[in-house]
PDB file of C-alpha atoms in Angstrom:
ATOM      1  CA  MET A 288     177.152 211.967 -12.553  1.00  0.00           C
ATOM      2  CA  ALA A 289     178.107 210.795 -16.552  1.00  0.00           C
ATOM      3  CA  GLU A 290     180.674 208.402 -16.531  1.00  0.00           C
ATOM      4  CA  PRO A 291     183.550 210.365 -19.052  1.00  0.00           C
ATOM      5  CA  VAL A 292     183.591 209.193 -22.370  1.00  0.00           C
ATOM      6  CA  GLY A 293     185.990 206.857 -23.444  1.00  0.00           C
ATOM      7  CA  GLU A 294     186.739 206.093 -19.719  1.00  0.00           C
ATOM      8  CA  GLY A 295     187.085 202.358 -20.037  1.00  0.00           C
ATOM      9  CA  LYS A 296     185.131 201.979 -23.402  1.00  0.00           C
ATOM     10  CA  LEU A 297     185.923 200.590 -26.868  1.00  0.00           C
ATOM     11  CA  TYR A 298     186.136 202.779 -29.901  1.00  0.00           C
ATOM     12  CA  LEU A 299     185.882 201.586 -33.165  1.00  0.00           C
ATOM     13  CA  ASP A 300     189.755 201.360 -33.580  1.00  0.00           C
ATOM     14  CA  ASP A 301     189.085 198.466 -30.886  1.00  0.00           C
ATOM     15  CA  LEU A 302     186.292 196.393 -31.794  1.00  0.00           C
ATOM     16  CA  HIS A 303     187.200 193.795 -34.504  1.00  0.00           C
ATOM     17  CA  VAL A 304     184.838 191.497 -36.536  1.00  0.00           C
ATOM     18  CA  GLY A 305     183.117 189.124 -34.557  1.00  0.00           C
ATOM     19  CA  GLN A 306     183.701 190.267 -31.333  1.00  0.00           C
ATOM     20  CA  ALA A 307     181.017 189.117 -29.199  1.00  0.00           C
ATOM     21  CA  PHE A 308     179.406 190.604 -26.328  1.00  0.00           C
ATOM     22  CA  VAL A 309     177.161 188.821 -24.178  1.00  0.00           C
ATOM     23  CA  SER A 310     174.704 190.721 -21.255  1.00  0.00           C
ATOM     24  CA  GLU A 311     173.432 189.848 -18.159  1.00  0.00           C
ATOM     25  CA  VAL A 312     169.754 188.761 -16.913  1.00  0.00           C
ATOM     26  CA  HIS A 313     167.327 190.693 -16.255  1.00  0.00           C
ATOM     27  CA  VAL A 314     163.690 188.706 -15.266  1.00  0.00           C
ATOM     28  CA  LEU A 315     160.979 190.181 -17.199  1.00  0.00           C
ATOM     29  CA  ASP A 316     157.064 189.677 -14.075  1.00  0.00           C
ATOM     30  CA  GLU A 317     153.936 190.528 -15.491  1.00  0.00           C
ATOM     31  CA  ASP A 318     153.569 193.504 -13.624  1.00  0.00           C
ATOM     32  CA  GLN A 319     156.463 195.006 -15.787  1.00  0.00           C
ATOM     33  CA  ILE A 320     154.681 193.620 -18.698  1.00  0.00           C
ATOM     34  CA  LYS A 321     151.175 195.485 -17.807  1.00  0.00           C
ATOM     35  CA  ALA A 322     153.132 198.760 -16.272  1.00  0.00           C
ATOM     36  CA  PHE A 323     154.860 198.986 -19.999  1.00  0.00           C
ATOM     37  CA  ALA A 324     151.410 197.586 -21.854  1.00  0.00           C
ATOM     38  CA  ARG A 325     149.485 200.622 -20.061  1.00  0.00           C
ATOM     39  CA  GLN A 326     151.746 203.277 -20.607  1.00  0.00           C
ATOM     40  CA  PHE A 327     152.833 202.002 -23.959  1.00  0.00           C
ATOM     41  CA  ASP A 328     151.212 199.608 -26.211  1.00  0.00           C
ATOM     42  CA  PRO A 329     147.713 199.291 -24.706  1.00  0.00           C
ATOM     43  CA  GLN A 330     146.738 196.636 -26.190  1.00  0.00           C
ATOM     44  CA  PRO A 331     144.653 193.476 -24.248  1.00  0.00           C
ATOM     45  CA  PHE A 332     147.122 190.193 -24.662  1.00  0.00           C
ATOM     46  CA  HIS A 333     149.448 192.805 -22.725  1.00  0.00           C
ATOM     47  CA  LEU A 334     147.349 193.968 -20.450  1.00  0.00           C
ATOM     48  CA  ASP A 335     145.414 190.217 -19.089  1.00  0.00           C
ATOM     49  CA  ASP A 336     145.736 187.292 -18.953  1.00  0.00           C
ATOM     50  CA  ALA A 337     142.226 186.560 -19.443  1.00  0.00           C
ATOM     51  CA  ALA A 338     142.371 188.477 -22.812  1.00  0.00           C
ATOM     52  CA  ALA A 339     145.085 187.430 -23.759  1.00  0.00           C
ATOM     53  CA  LYS A 340     144.127 183.352 -23.833  1.00  0.00           C
ATOM     54  CA  PRO A 341     142.020 183.667 -27.209  1.00  0.00           C
ATOM     55  CA  THR A 342     144.545 185.711 -29.457  1.00  0.00           C
ATOM     56  CA  ILE A 343     147.065 184.393 -31.122  1.00  0.00           C
ATOM     57  CA  PHE A 344     149.626 184.842 -27.789  1.00  0.00           C
ATOM     58  CA  ALA A 345     147.817 182.363 -25.839  1.00  0.00           C
ATOM     59  CA  GLY A 346     149.192 184.008 -22.848  1.00  0.00           C
ATOM     60  CA  LEU A 347     149.477 186.968 -21.753  1.00  0.00           C
ATOM     61  CA  ALA A 348     152.867 188.395 -23.575  1.00  0.00           C
ATOM     62  CA  ALA A 349     154.618 190.927 -23.446  1.00  0.00           C
ATOM     63  CA  SER A 350     155.281 194.024 -26.151  1.00  0.00           C
ATOM     64  CA  GLY A 351     157.169 194.113 -28.340  1.00  0.00           C
ATOM     65  CA  TRP A 352     158.488 197.085 -27.833  1.00  0.00           C
ATOM     66  CA  HIS A 353     159.069 196.037 -24.063  1.00  0.00           C
ATOM     67  CA  THR A 354     161.469 193.453 -25.332  1.00  0.00           C
ATOM     68  CA  ALA A 355     163.321 196.417 -27.353  1.00  0.00           C
ATOM     69  CA  ALA A 356     163.316 198.508 -24.104  1.00  0.00           C
ATOM     70  CA  ILE A 357     164.902 195.541 -21.988  1.00  0.00           C
ATOM     71  CA  THR A 358     167.493 195.360 -24.881  1.00  0.00           C
ATOM     72  CA  MET A 359     168.510 198.685 -24.715  1.00  0.00           C
ATOM     73  CA  LYS A 360     168.793 198.326 -21.258  1.00  0.00           C
ATOM     74  CA  LEU A 361     171.208 195.176 -21.868  1.00  0.00           C
ATOM     75  CA  LEU A 362     173.296 196.170 -24.668  1.00  0.00           C
ATOM     76  CA  VAL A 363     173.854 199.300 -23.011  1.00  0.00           C
ATOM     77  CA  GLU A 364     175.403 198.208 -19.915  1.00  0.00           C
ATOM     78  CA  SER A 365     176.918 194.681 -22.344  1.00  0.00           C
ATOM     79  CA  VAL A 366     178.716 196.855 -24.968  1.00  0.00           C
ATOM     80  CA  PRO A 367     180.464 199.815 -23.793  1.00  0.00           C
ATOM     81  CA  LEU A 368     181.795 201.632 -26.452  1.00  0.00           C
ATOM     82  CA  ALA A 369     182.881 205.200 -26.024  1.00  0.00           C
ATOM     83  CA  GLY A 370     180.283 208.028 -26.491  1.00  0.00           C
ATOM     84  CA  GLY A 371     177.116 205.488 -26.147  1.00  0.00           C
ATOM     85  CA  ILE A 372     175.101 204.022 -27.420  1.00  0.00           C
ATOM     86  CA  ILE A 373     174.049 205.739 -30.510  1.00  0.00           C
ATOM     87  CA  GLY A 374     171.496 204.492 -33.521  1.00  0.00           C
ATOM     88  CA  GLY A 375     171.781 204.712 -37.144  1.00  0.00           C
ATOM     89  CA  GLY A 376     169.239 202.639 -38.316  1.00  0.00           C
ATOM     90  CA  SER A 377     167.949 199.016 -37.575  1.00  0.00           C
ATOM     91  CA  GLU A 378     165.796 196.136 -38.661  1.00  0.00           C
ATOM     92  CA  ILE A 379     163.770 194.240 -36.053  1.00  0.00           C
ATOM     93  CA  ALA A 380     161.903 191.561 -35.356  1.00  0.00           C
ATOM     94  CA  TRP A 381     159.741 189.519 -32.648  1.00  0.00           C
ATOM     95  CA  PRO A 382     160.233 185.396 -33.846  1.00  0.00           C
ATOM     96  CA  LYS A 383     158.828 184.285 -29.813  1.00  0.00           C
ATOM     97  CA  PRO A 384     156.872 186.432 -27.174  1.00  0.00           C
ATOM     98  CA  ALA A 385     158.215 187.557 -24.042  1.00  0.00           C
ATOM     99  CA  ARG A 386     156.746 186.275 -21.302  1.00  0.00           C
ATOM    100  CA  PRO A 387     156.220 186.827 -17.827  1.00  0.00           C
ATOM    101  CA  GLY A 388     158.713 184.938 -16.048  1.00  0.00           C
ATOM    102  CA  ASP A 389     161.041 185.152 -18.394  1.00  0.00           C
ATOM    103  CA  ALA A 390     165.077 185.799 -17.556  1.00  0.00           C
ATOM    104  CA  LEU A 391     165.823 187.563 -20.816  1.00  0.00           C
ATOM    105  CA  ARG A 392     169.517 188.081 -21.942  1.00  0.00           C
ATOM    106  CA  VAL A 393     171.424 189.893 -25.341  1.00  0.00           C
ATOM    107  CA  GLU A 394     174.522 187.875 -27.134  1.00  0.00           C
ATOM    108  CA  SER A 395     175.290 190.273 -30.057  1.00  0.00           C
ATOM    109  CA  LYS A 396     178.278 189.841 -31.828  1.00  0.00           C
ATOM    110  CA  VAL A 397     179.486 192.176 -33.992  1.00  0.00           C
ATOM    111  CA  ALA A 398     179.068 191.795 -38.397  1.00  0.00           C
ATOM    112  CA  GLU A 399     180.844 194.653 -40.109  1.00  0.00           C
ATOM    113  CA  ILE A 400     182.203 197.509 -39.261  1.00  0.00           C
ATOM    114  CA  THR A 401     183.195 201.193 -41.639  1.00  0.00           C
ATOM    115  CA  PRO A 402     185.117 203.684 -40.311  1.00  0.00           C
ATOM    116  CA  SER A 403     183.914 207.335 -42.193  1.00  0.00           C
ATOM    117  CA  ARG A 404     185.330 208.823 -45.180  1.00  0.00           C
ATOM    118  CA  SER A 405     184.066 211.954 -44.892  1.00  0.00           C
ATOM    119  CA  ARG A 406     184.401 212.203 -40.309  1.00  0.00           C
ATOM    120  CA  PRO A 407     187.389 210.484 -39.589  1.00  0.00           C
ATOM    121  CA  ASP A 408     186.624 211.181 -36.052  1.00  0.00           C
ATOM    122  CA  ARG A 409     183.469 207.393 -36.356  1.00  0.00           C
ATOM    123  CA  GLY A 410     182.880 204.957 -37.829  1.00  0.00           C
ATOM    124  CA  MET A 411     179.512 202.795 -38.134  1.00  0.00           C
ATOM    125  CA  VAL A 412     179.477 199.318 -37.216  1.00  0.00           C
ATOM    126  CA  VAL A 413     176.946 196.246 -37.716  1.00  0.00           C
ATOM    127  CA  MET A 414     176.076 194.533 -34.642  1.00  0.00           C
ATOM    128  CA  ARG A 415     173.411 192.008 -34.353  1.00  0.00           C
ATOM    129  CA  SER A 416     171.706 191.121 -31.298  1.00  0.00           C
ATOM    130  CA  GLU A 417     169.530 188.090 -30.058  1.00  0.00           C
ATOM    131  CA  THR A 418     167.841 188.517 -27.338  1.00  0.00           C
ATOM    132  CA  LEU A 419     167.126 185.108 -25.393  1.00  0.00           C
ATOM    133  CA  ASN A 420     165.154 183.468 -22.828  1.00  0.00           C
ATOM    134  CA  GLN A 421     166.085 181.637 -20.187  1.00  0.00           C
ATOM    135  CA  ASN A 422     165.360 177.617 -22.569  1.00  0.00           C
ATOM    136  CA  GLY A 423     167.742 179.619 -25.587  1.00  0.00           C
ATOM    137  CA  GLU A 424     165.023 180.279 -27.548  1.00  0.00           C
ATOM    138  CA  VAL A 425     165.191 184.020 -29.230  1.00  0.00           C
ATOM    139  CA  VAL A 426     162.108 186.156 -28.387  1.00  0.00           C
ATOM    140  CA  GLN A 427     163.855 189.363 -30.129  1.00  0.00           C
ATOM    141  CA  THR A 428     166.228 189.736 -33.671  1.00  0.00           C
ATOM    142  CA  LEU A 429     167.878 193.296 -33.701  1.00  0.00           C
ATOM    143  CA  THR A 430     170.482 194.232 -36.538  1.00  0.00           C
ATOM    144  CA  ALA A 431     172.124 197.969 -35.431  1.00  0.00           C
ATOM    145  CA  LYS A 432     174.249 200.040 -37.687  1.00  0.00           C
ATOM    146  CA  LEU A 433     176.187 202.285 -34.498  1.00  0.00           C
ATOM    147  CA  VAL A 434     177.670 206.019 -34.759  1.00  0.00           C
ATOM    148  CA  VAL A 435     181.165 204.455 -33.043  1.00  0.00           C
ATOM    149  CA  ALA A 436     183.589 206.982 -32.510  1.00  0.00           C
ATOM    150  CA  ARG A 437     186.828 206.132 -33.374  1.00  0.00           C
ATOM    151  CA  ARG A 438     189.998 207.204 -30.904  1.00  0.00           C
ATOM    152  CA  ALA A 439     191.601 210.880 -31.161  1.00  0.00           C
ATOM    153  CA  GLY A 440     194.824 210.587 -33.304  1.00  0.00           C
ATOM    154  CA  PRO A 441     197.691 212.602 -32.686  1.00  0.00           C
ATOM    155  CA  LYS A 442     197.973 216.318 -32.764  1.00  0.00           C
ATOM    156  CA  SER A 443     200.002 217.870 -35.246  1.00  0.00           C
ATOM    157  CA  GLU A 444     202.338 220.479 -34.543  1.00  0.00           C
ATOM    158  CA  PRO A 445     201.722 224.010 -36.351  1.00  0.00           C
ATOM    159  CA  ALA A 446     204.477 224.053 -39.827  1.00  0.00           C
TER     160      ALA A 446
END
């Protein structure tokens, strides 16, 4: 059953620049890496450790898109925006591969808040997120423009 929009959630009006969010941890294992790769990114360095050894990865590595999907799950669980996390564009990078056994967490900060002039019920938030492994190494950076709902203002009475 879907959670009611806004119940215990944050609106644009509740956010401030510099506000930080930290996710729980997701432990990545070899089976997850290979299952994702078989379905969505079937390249040898995501499917087989021996085939991955002579590549630039020097061993089995999670697809960047798998890391992104885990990041999305962790963002949904840790950044409680009213109406959900709705993307309006993003920039993503994978400076280091995620590996079997990595314990991934996401640390996010609000970088910008811009209320919409044409749509008073929402605004844009730029959120910068780093996905880190258990050693504090960054495996993904994400700068996302998010569409965030505003709280409903008082209803105006007819004259």
